[in-house]
mmCIF file of C-alpha atoms and ligand atoms in Angstrom:
data_model
loop_
_atom_site.group_PDB
_atom_site.id
_atom_site.type_symbol
_atom_site.label_atom_id
_atom_site.label_comp_id
_atom_site.label_asym_id
_atom_site.label_seq_id
_atom_site.Cartn_x
_atom_site.Cartn_y
_atom_site.Cartn_z
ATOM 1 C CA MET A 69 87.392 115.936 93.139
ATOM 2 C CA ILE A 70 86.809 115.236 89.371
ATOM 3 C CA LEU A 71 85.933 111.570 88.476
ATOM 4 C CA PHE A 72 86.407 110.626 84.990
ATOM 5 C CA GLN A 73 84.897 107.168 83.814
ATOM 6 C CA SER A 74 85.732 107.893 79.982
ATOM 7 C CA THR A 75 89.214 108.026 78.632
ATOM 8 C CA SER A 76 88.683 110.651 75.821
ATOM 9 C CA ASP A 77 87.391 112.697 78.972
ATOM 10 C CA LEU A 78 89.990 112.320 80.860
ATOM 11 C CA ARG A 79 92.412 112.813 77.804
ATOM 12 C CA SER A 80 91.036 116.225 77.020
ATOM 13 C CA TYR A 81 91.485 117.210 80.625
ATOM 14 C CA ILE A 82 95.088 115.858 80.782
ATOM 15 C CA SER A 83 95.777 117.516 77.540
ATOM 16 C CA GLU A 84 94.274 121.187 79.080
ATOM 17 C CA GLN A 85 96.056 120.566 82.145
ATOM 18 C CA LYS A 86 99.800 120.024 80.637
ATOM 19 C CA ALA A 87 98.892 123.323 78.687
ATOM 20 C CA LYS A 88 99.560 124.968 81.970
ATOM 21 C CA ASN A 89 102.760 123.227 82.818
ATOM 22 C CA LEU A 90 100.954 121.532 85.815
ATOM 23 C CA ARG A 91 103.133 118.547 87.498
ATOM 24 C CA ILE A 92 101.072 115.594 87.025
ATOM 25 C CA GLY A 93 101.418 112.598 89.978
ATOM 26 C CA PHE A 94 99.886 109.552 89.059
ATOM 27 C CA VAL A 95 98.625 107.018 91.786
ATOM 28 C CA PRO A 96 96.957 103.906 90.292
ATOM 29 C CA THR A 97 95.431 101.823 92.623
ATOM 30 C CA MET A 98 92.650 98.801 92.164
ATOM 31 C CA GLY A 99 90.440 100.315 94.517
ATOM 32 C CA ALA A 100 89.409 98.960 98.351
ATOM 33 C CA LEU A 101 91.789 102.117 99.427
ATOM 34 C CA HIS A 102 93.356 101.964 103.141
ATOM 35 C CA ALA A 103 96.341 104.064 104.564
ATOM 36 C CA GLY A 104 98.889 102.724 102.327
ATOM 37 C CA HIS A 105 97.340 103.809 98.981
ATOM 38 C CA LEU A 106 96.273 107.227 101.257
ATOM 39 C CA SER A 107 100.266 107.589 101.648
ATOM 40 C CA LEU A 108 100.722 107.331 98.366
ATOM 41 C CA ILE A 109 98.345 110.489 97.616
ATOM 42 C CA LYS A 110 100.014 112.292 100.232
ATOM 43 C CA ILE A 111 103.323 112.033 98.946
ATOM 44 C CA ALA A 112 102.145 112.689 95.457
ATOM 45 C CA ARG A 113 100.730 115.493 97.043
ATOM 46 C CA GLN A 114 103.887 117.019 98.493
ATOM 47 C CA LYS A 115 105.664 116.562 94.892
ATOM 48 C CA CYS A 116 103.123 117.498 92.540
ATOM 49 C CA ASP A 117 100.242 120.218 91.482
ATOM 50 C CA LEU A 118 98.058 117.616 89.819
ATOM 51 C CA VAL A 119 97.141 114.155 91.927
ATOM 52 C CA VAL A 120 95.399 111.701 89.563
ATOM 53 C CA CYS A 121 94.758 108.708 91.052
ATOM 54 C CA SER A 122 93.028 105.060 88.957
ATOM 55 C CA ILE A 123 90.700 102.785 90.399
ATOM 56 C CA PHE A 124 90.680 99.902 88.063
ATOM 57 C CA VAL A 125 90.165 96.192 88.869
ATOM 58 C CA ASN A 126 92.389 94.819 85.996
ATOM 59 C CA PRO A 127 91.058 91.613 84.613
ATOM 60 C CA THR A 128 94.393 90.449 82.751
ATOM 61 C CA GLN A 129 96.240 90.398 85.617
ATOM 62 C CA PHE A 130 94.622 88.199 87.928
ATOM 63 C CA ASN A 131 95.482 84.386 87.515
ATOM 64 C CA VAL A 132 92.877 82.901 89.593
ATOM 65 C CA ALA A 133 88.891 83.845 88.497
ATOM 66 C CA SER A 134 87.663 83.683 91.926
ATOM 67 C CA ASP A 135 90.551 86.593 93.707
ATOM 68 C CA LEU A 136 89.203 88.564 90.263
ATOM 69 C CA GLU A 137 85.277 88.229 90.976
ATOM 70 C CA THR A 138 85.707 88.374 95.027
ATOM 71 C CA TYR A 139 88.070 91.447 94.825
ATOM 72 C CA PRO A 140 86.167 94.016 97.198
ATOM 73 C CA ARG A 141 85.007 96.975 95.183
ATOM 74 C CA PRO A 142 83.299 99.582 97.686
ATOM 75 C CA LEU A 143 83.327 102.435 95.275
ATOM 76 C CA SER A 144 82.187 105.837 96.883
ATOM 77 C CA ASN A 145 83.800 104.785 100.495
ATOM 78 C CA ASP A 146 86.905 105.230 98.227
ATOM 79 C CA ILE A 147 85.609 108.197 96.440
ATOM 80 C CA ARG A 148 85.209 109.650 99.987
ATOM 81 C CA LEU A 149 88.626 108.633 101.436
ATOM 82 C CA LEU A 150 90.084 110.423 97.661
ATOM 83 C CA SER A 151 88.570 113.573 98.363
ATOM 84 C CA GLU A 152 89.509 113.866 102.051
ATOM 85 C CA GLY A 153 92.856 112.802 100.771
ATOM 86 C CA PHE A 154 92.898 115.919 98.674
ATOM 87 C CA CYS A 155 93.101 113.902 95.345
ATOM 88 C CA ASP A 156 92.631 116.146 92.557
ATOM 89 C CA VAL A 157 91.559 113.553 90.029
ATOM 90 C CA LEU A 158 90.075 109.533 89.935
ATOM 91 C CA PHE A 159 89.968 107.606 86.851
ATOM 92 C CA ASN A 160 87.774 105.061 87.406
ATOM 93 C CA PRO A 161 87.383 103.457 83.781
ATOM 94 C CA SER A 162 84.821 100.077 83.094
ATOM 95 C CA VAL A 163 86.856 97.239 82.059
ATOM 96 C CA ASP A 164 85.501 98.047 77.997
ATOM 97 C CA GLU A 165 86.552 101.661 78.191
ATOM 98 C CA VAL A 166 90.341 100.289 78.723
ATOM 99 C CA TYR A 167 90.224 97.084 76.965
ATOM 100 C CA GLY A 168 87.099 97.138 74.340
ATOM 101 C CA ASN A 169 87.473 93.983 72.929
ATOM 102 C CA ASP A 170 90.907 93.552 72.699
ATOM 103 C CA PHE A 171 92.491 91.876 75.605
ATOM 104 C CA THR A 172 95.966 91.085 74.053
ATOM 105 C CA LYS A 173 98.873 90.841 77.003
ATOM 106 C CA ASP A 174 102.290 92.539 76.434
ATOM 107 C CA SER A 175 104.922 90.349 77.164
ATOM 108 C CA SER A 176 107.233 91.000 79.921
ATOM 109 C CA ASP A 177 109.656 87.717 79.167
ATOM 110 C CA ASP A 178 112.466 90.009 77.926
ATOM 111 C CA TYR A 179 112.093 91.953 81.151
ATOM 112 C CA GLY A 180 114.958 90.085 82.982
ATOM 113 C CA SER A 181 115.492 86.498 84.605
ATOM 114 C CA PHE A 182 113.694 88.841 88.064
ATOM 115 C CA ILE A 183 110.682 88.308 85.987
ATOM 116 C CA HIS A 184 110.040 84.357 86.650
ATOM 117 C CA LEU A 185 110.814 84.103 90.168
ATOM 118 C CA LEU A 186 108.626 85.098 93.614
ATOM 119 C CA GLU A 187 105.491 86.372 92.204
ATOM 120 C CA GLY A 188 106.417 85.808 88.672
ATOM 121 C CA ALA A 189 106.536 81.846 89.004
ATOM 122 C CA SER A 190 103.744 82.042 91.994
ATOM 123 C CA ARG A 191 101.195 83.733 89.313
ATOM 124 C CA PRO A 192 102.133 82.692 86.000
ATOM 125 C CA GLY A 193 100.998 85.820 83.277
ATOM 126 C CA HIS A 194 100.563 87.946 86.067
ATOM 127 C CA PHE A 195 103.172 91.017 85.316
ATOM 128 C CA ASP A 196 102.201 90.879 81.777
ATOM 129 C CA GLY A 197 98.734 91.964 82.994
ATOM 130 C CA VAL A 198 100.111 94.456 85.328
ATOM 131 C CA ILE A 199 102.657 96.103 82.184
ATOM 132 C CA THR A 200 99.589 95.850 79.578
ATOM 133 C CA VAL A 201 97.291 98.507 81.894
ATOM 134 C CA VAL A 202 99.710 100.256 83.299
ATOM 135 C CA LYS A 203 101.102 101.350 79.995
ATOM 136 C CA LYS A 204 97.818 101.911 78.835
ATOM 137 C CA LEU A 205 97.239 104.364 81.989
ATOM 138 C CA PHE A 206 100.578 106.005 81.903
ATOM 139 C CA LEU A 207 99.876 106.776 77.907
ATOM 140 C CA LEU A 208 96.716 108.133 79.040
ATOM 141 C CA VAL A 209 97.658 110.481 82.204
ATOM 142 C CA GLN A 210 100.872 111.285 80.568
ATOM 143 C CA PRO A 211 102.381 111.526 84.461
ATOM 144 C CA ASP A 212 105.798 113.163 85.356
ATOM 145 C CA GLU A 213 106.066 111.272 88.488
ATOM 146 C CA VAL A 214 104.280 108.099 89.571
ATOM 147 C CA PHE A 215 103.927 106.730 93.190
ATOM 148 C CA PHE A 216 103.902 103.015 93.943
ATOM 149 C CA GLY A 217 104.435 100.940 97.309
ATOM 150 C CA GLN A 218 107.576 98.845 98.104
ATOM 151 C CA LYS A 219 104.230 96.380 99.515
ATOM 152 C CA ASP A 220 105.293 94.980 95.746
ATOM 153 C CA TYR A 221 108.876 95.356 95.547
ATOM 154 C CA GLN A 222 108.727 92.634 92.615
ATOM 155 C CA GLN A 223 106.140 94.629 90.736
ATOM 156 C CA CYS A 224 107.948 97.956 91.463
ATOM 157 C CA LEU A 225 111.402 96.647 89.693
ATOM 158 C CA VAL A 226 108.973 95.867 86.753
ATOM 159 C CA ILE A 227 107.368 98.847 86.345
ATOM 160 C CA GLN A 228 110.906 100.722 86.731
ATOM 161 C CA THR A 229 111.810 98.639 83.847
ATOM 162 C CA LEU A 230 108.677 100.001 81.827
ATOM 163 C CA ILE A 231 109.833 103.664 82.834
ATOM 164 C CA GLU A 232 113.259 102.630 81.675
ATOM 165 C CA ARG A 233 112.551 101.375 78.209
ATOM 166 C CA ASN A 234 108.770 103.216 77.171
ATOM 167 C CA PHE A 235 108.748 106.605 79.719
ATOM 168 C CA PRO A 236 111.953 107.950 80.596
ATOM 169 C CA PHE A 237 110.602 111.066 81.179
ATOM 170 C CA ILE A 238 108.391 109.624 84.262
ATOM 171 C CA ASN A 239 110.145 109.675 87.425
ATOM 172 C CA PHE A 240 109.461 106.902 89.567
ATOM 173 C CA ASN A 241 108.697 106.831 93.379
ATOM 174 C CA LEU A 242 109.132 104.019 95.810
ATOM 175 C CA CYS A 243 107.141 104.670 98.589
ATOM 176 C CA PRO A 244 107.198 102.994 102.170
ATOM 177 C CA ILE A 245 104.781 99.849 103.141
ATOM 178 C CA ALA A 246 101.689 101.155 105.665
ATOM 179 C CA ARG A 247 101.304 98.507 108.379
ATOM 180 C CA GLU A 248 98.733 97.582 110.891
ATOM 181 C CA ASN A 249 99.442 98.158 114.758
ATOM 182 C CA ASN A 250 100.242 94.272 114.809
ATOM 183 C CA GLY A 251 102.941 94.604 111.796
ATOM 184 C CA LEU A 252 100.437 93.605 109.019
ATOM 185 C CA ALA A 253 101.160 95.168 105.420
ATOM 186 C CA MET A 254 97.940 96.858 104.615
ATOM 187 C CA SER A 255 96.364 95.312 101.781
ATOM 188 C CA SER A 256 92.912 95.152 100.226
ATOM 189 C CA ARG A 257 92.641 91.625 100.511
ATOM 190 C CA ASN A 258 92.882 91.842 104.744
ATOM 191 C CA VAL A 259 89.390 92.310 104.830
ATOM 192 C CA ARG A 260 88.819 88.717 104.361
ATOM 193 C CA LEU A 261 91.051 87.459 107.006
ATOM 194 C CA SER A 262 89.096 86.398 110.078
ATOM 195 C CA LYS A 263 89.792 88.362 113.521
ATOM 196 C CA GLU A 264 91.971 85.114 114.285
ATOM 197 C CA GLU A 265 93.989 85.264 110.759
ATOM 198 C CA PHE A 266 94.094 89.107 111.086
ATOM 199 C CA GLU A 267 96.283 88.279 114.510
ATOM 200 C CA LEU A 268 98.437 85.490 113.074
ATOM 201 C CA ALA A 269 99.431 87.166 110.042
ATOM 202 C CA SER A 270 101.201 89.501 112.332
ATOM 203 C CA ASP A 271 103.894 86.572 111.777
ATOM 204 C CA LEU A 272 104.718 87.560 108.520
ATOM 205 C CA PHE A 273 106.157 90.805 109.551
ATOM 206 C CA LYS A 274 107.538 89.369 112.976
ATOM 207 C CA ASN A 275 110.020 86.566 110.679
ATOM 208 C CA LEU A 276 110.935 89.099 108.520
ATOM 209 C CA THR A 277 112.200 91.286 111.790
ATOM 210 C CA HIS A 278 114.254 88.257 112.713
ATOM 211 C CA ILE A 279 115.900 87.985 109.527
ATOM 212 C CA LEU A 280 116.694 92.027 109.490
ATOM 213 C CA THR A 281 117.748 91.807 113.382
ATOM 214 C CA ASN A 282 120.281 88.833 112.119
ATOM 215 C CA TRP A 283 121.475 90.370 109.318
ATOM 216 C CA LYS A 284 125.393 89.399 109.976
ATOM 217 C CA GLU A 285 127.377 87.733 107.599
ATOM 218 C CA ASN A 286 127.352 84.591 110.216
ATOM 219 C CA ALA A 287 123.785 85.025 111.725
ATOM 220 C CA TRP A 288 121.182 85.859 108.486
ATOM 221 C CA LEU A 289 121.363 81.835 107.393
ATOM 222 C CA ASP A 290 120.505 80.178 110.652
ATOM 223 C CA ALA A 291 117.708 83.415 110.828
ATOM 224 C CA LEU A 292 116.410 82.947 107.481
ATOM 225 C CA LEU A 293 115.804 79.156 107.895
ATOM 226 C CA GLU A 294 114.227 79.189 111.691
ATOM 227 C CA ALA A 295 112.100 81.784 110.236
ATOM 228 C CA ARG A 296 110.607 79.432 107.018
ATOM 229 C CA THR A 297 110.078 76.557 109.506
ATOM 230 C CA PHE A 298 108.063 78.949 111.889
ATOM 231 C CA LEU A 299 105.730 80.047 108.470
ATOM 232 C CA SER A 300 105.742 76.448 107.389
ATOM 233 C CA LYS A 301 103.622 75.299 110.239
ATOM 234 C CA LYS A 302 99.538 75.578 109.638
ATOM 235 C CA PRO A 303 97.897 77.485 109.402
ATOM 236 C CA PHE A 304 100.272 79.301 106.729
ATOM 237 C CA GLU A 305 100.531 77.690 103.798
ATOM 238 C CA LEU A 306 104.165 78.792 102.749
ATOM 239 C CA GLU A 307 104.572 79.674 99.269
ATOM 240 C CA TYR A 308 108.082 81.304 99.632
ATOM 241 C CA LEU A 309 110.766 83.089 101.835
ATOM 242 C CA GLU A 310 113.995 84.084 100.637
ATOM 243 C CA VAL A 311 116.403 86.142 100.997
ATOM 244 C CA CYS A 312 117.248 88.248 97.489
ATOM 245 C CA ASP A 313 119.378 90.372 95.867
ATOM 246 C CA GLN A 314 117.266 93.873 95.499
ATOM 247 C CA PHE A 315 118.088 94.382 92.309
ATOM 248 C CA THR A 316 117.923 90.823 90.652
ATOM 249 C CA LEU A 317 115.871 89.029 92.909
ATOM 250 C CA GLU A 318 118.149 86.040 92.901
ATOM 251 C CA PRO A 319 117.959 84.111 95.882
ATOM 252 C CA LEU A 320 121.280 84.903 97.718
ATOM 253 C CA LYS A 321 124.102 82.173 98.184
ATOM 254 C CA ALA A 322 126.391 84.121 100.143
ATOM 255 C CA PHE A 323 125.493 87.431 102.586
ATOM 256 C CA LYS A 324 126.521 90.838 100.852
ATOM 257 C CA PRO A 325 125.138 93.823 103.272
ATOM 258 C CA ASN A 326 122.246 95.176 101.103
ATOM 259 C CA ALA A 327 119.038 92.674 99.942
ATOM 260 C CA ILE A 328 115.493 92.071 100.842
ATOM 261 C CA ALA A 329 113.511 89.293 102.375
ATOM 262 C CA LEU A 330 109.914 88.541 100.557
ATOM 263 C CA VAL A 331 107.552 86.739 102.025
ATOM 264 C CA ALA A 332 104.292 85.094 100.186
ATOM 265 C CA VAL A 333 101.791 82.810 102.059
ATOM 266 C CA GLN A 334 98.463 81.688 102.136
ATOM 267 C CA LEU A 335 96.379 81.677 105.207
ATOM 268 C CA GLY A 336 93.052 80.146 104.612
ATOM 269 C CA LYS A 337 91.178 81.885 101.854
ATOM 270 C CA THR A 338 93.454 85.389 101.819
ATOM 271 C CA ARG A 339 96.954 85.117 99.942
ATOM 272 C CA LEU A 340 99.512 87.387 101.623
ATOM 273 C CA ILE A 341 102.889 89.317 100.603
ATOM 274 C CA ASP A 342 105.056 91.438 102.340
ATOM 275 C CA ASN A 343 108.992 92.343 102.032
ATOM 276 C CA LEU A 344 111.471 93.799 104.320
ATOM 277 C CA LEU A 345 114.673 95.650 103.635
ATOM 278 C CA LEU A 346 117.719 94.331 104.716
ATOM 279 C CA LYS A 347 120.862 96.696 105.580
ATOM 280 C CA PRO A 348 123.051 96.498 108.333
ATOM 281 C CA THR A 349 122.196 97.998 111.788
ATOM 282 C CA LEU A 350 124.464 99.512 113.959
HETATM 283 P P1 AMP B 528 96.821 98.002 94.798
HETATM 284 O O1 AMP B 528 95.175 98.628 94.825
HETATM 285 O O2 AMP B 528 96.475 96.587 95.563
HETATM 286 O O3 AMP B 528 96.851 97.435 93.053
HETATM 287 O O4 AMP B 528 97.628 99.115 94.935
HETATM 288 C C1 AMP B 528 98.042 99.897 94.445
HETATM 289 C C2 AMP B 528 99.263 100.599 95.118
HETATM 290 O O5 AMP B 528 99.396 100.945 96.646
HETATM 291 C C3 AMP B 528 100.305 100.034 94.841
HETATM 292 O O6 AMP B 528 101.656 100.367 94.268
HETATM 293 C C4 AMP B 528 100.779 99.072 95.829
HETATM 294 O O7 AMP B 528 102.380 98.861 96.144
HETATM 295 C C5 AMP B 528 100.404 100.126 96.899
HETATM 296 N N1 AMP B 528 100.389 99.547 98.279
HETATM 297 C C6 AMP B 528 99.447 98.644 98.689
HETATM 298 N N2 AMP B 528 99.196 98.287 99.768
HETATM 299 C C7 AMP B 528 100.092 99.276 100.578
HETATM 300 C C8 AMP B 528 100.744 99.281 101.684
HETATM 301 N N3 AMP B 528 100.592 98.686 102.581
HETATM 302 N N4 AMP B 528 101.774 100.482 101.624
HETATM 303 C C9 AMP B 528 102.000 101.315 100.934
HETATM 304 N N5 AMP B 528 101.408 101.272 99.721
HETATM 305 C C10 AMP B 528 100.608 99.912 99.171
#
């Protein structure tokens, strides 16, 4: 695996690879890699000739300073995992290399009303920071295929909109959520959970599954309310649990066959999100 820290070095390397007509796959991350990230690399490996991963903890997408400061950064372990996972290129730039002195953010305001719901409401400015950095990275890496996890479902809708508008030649890949044995969605922030919290956190997936099991016209609403009541009890602080349209993210007023349940809670010092696509089971 080749490691780049400078944008100009990466730019010239990418030009050389483009000249060879290689299909470039790109997996942007913030590091502290786990099996979820590595599953994205694996899918990219199957579809592309050259797999590029970035590790960059993007300051403009954090809206809580302490979250940015304490974000885990186990770089040497990440490098080992990526090499073992057959990643070809790691781009790990400094903040200065990406932003220089200009921290102006792009605006996602006109991306559609979904931008202001759920994570958009809970984390003001977050998606502006995401599109700012992803745009810079796409321009640099010039990928043919990009790979994002369904774990951050709303982010996937944001990136799909960015691609439609600015990068129509990039193919977007939505990758499944990797979970711990107890159902908890893997996340870099899970290292902050105590052993007890880790076990409790499995209640998120259990309650999403309860909604899926009752995904029928006259049962879903009761299941949603039951799940909300469950997750409103301590030690969870429920931010949202909604069943939404898969594209607009508007909360459903009436049953429709395809939807998505999305949840965010605070558990101790850790914020957790998860989701489950809902379609009728036979
Ligand atoms: P992050 O490092 O948290 O910014 O995540 C980088 C990429 O990995 C994003 O596309 C995430 O959606 C994806 N990702 C994070 N956790 C998981 C998971 N448990 N399963 C699959 N993909 C994930």
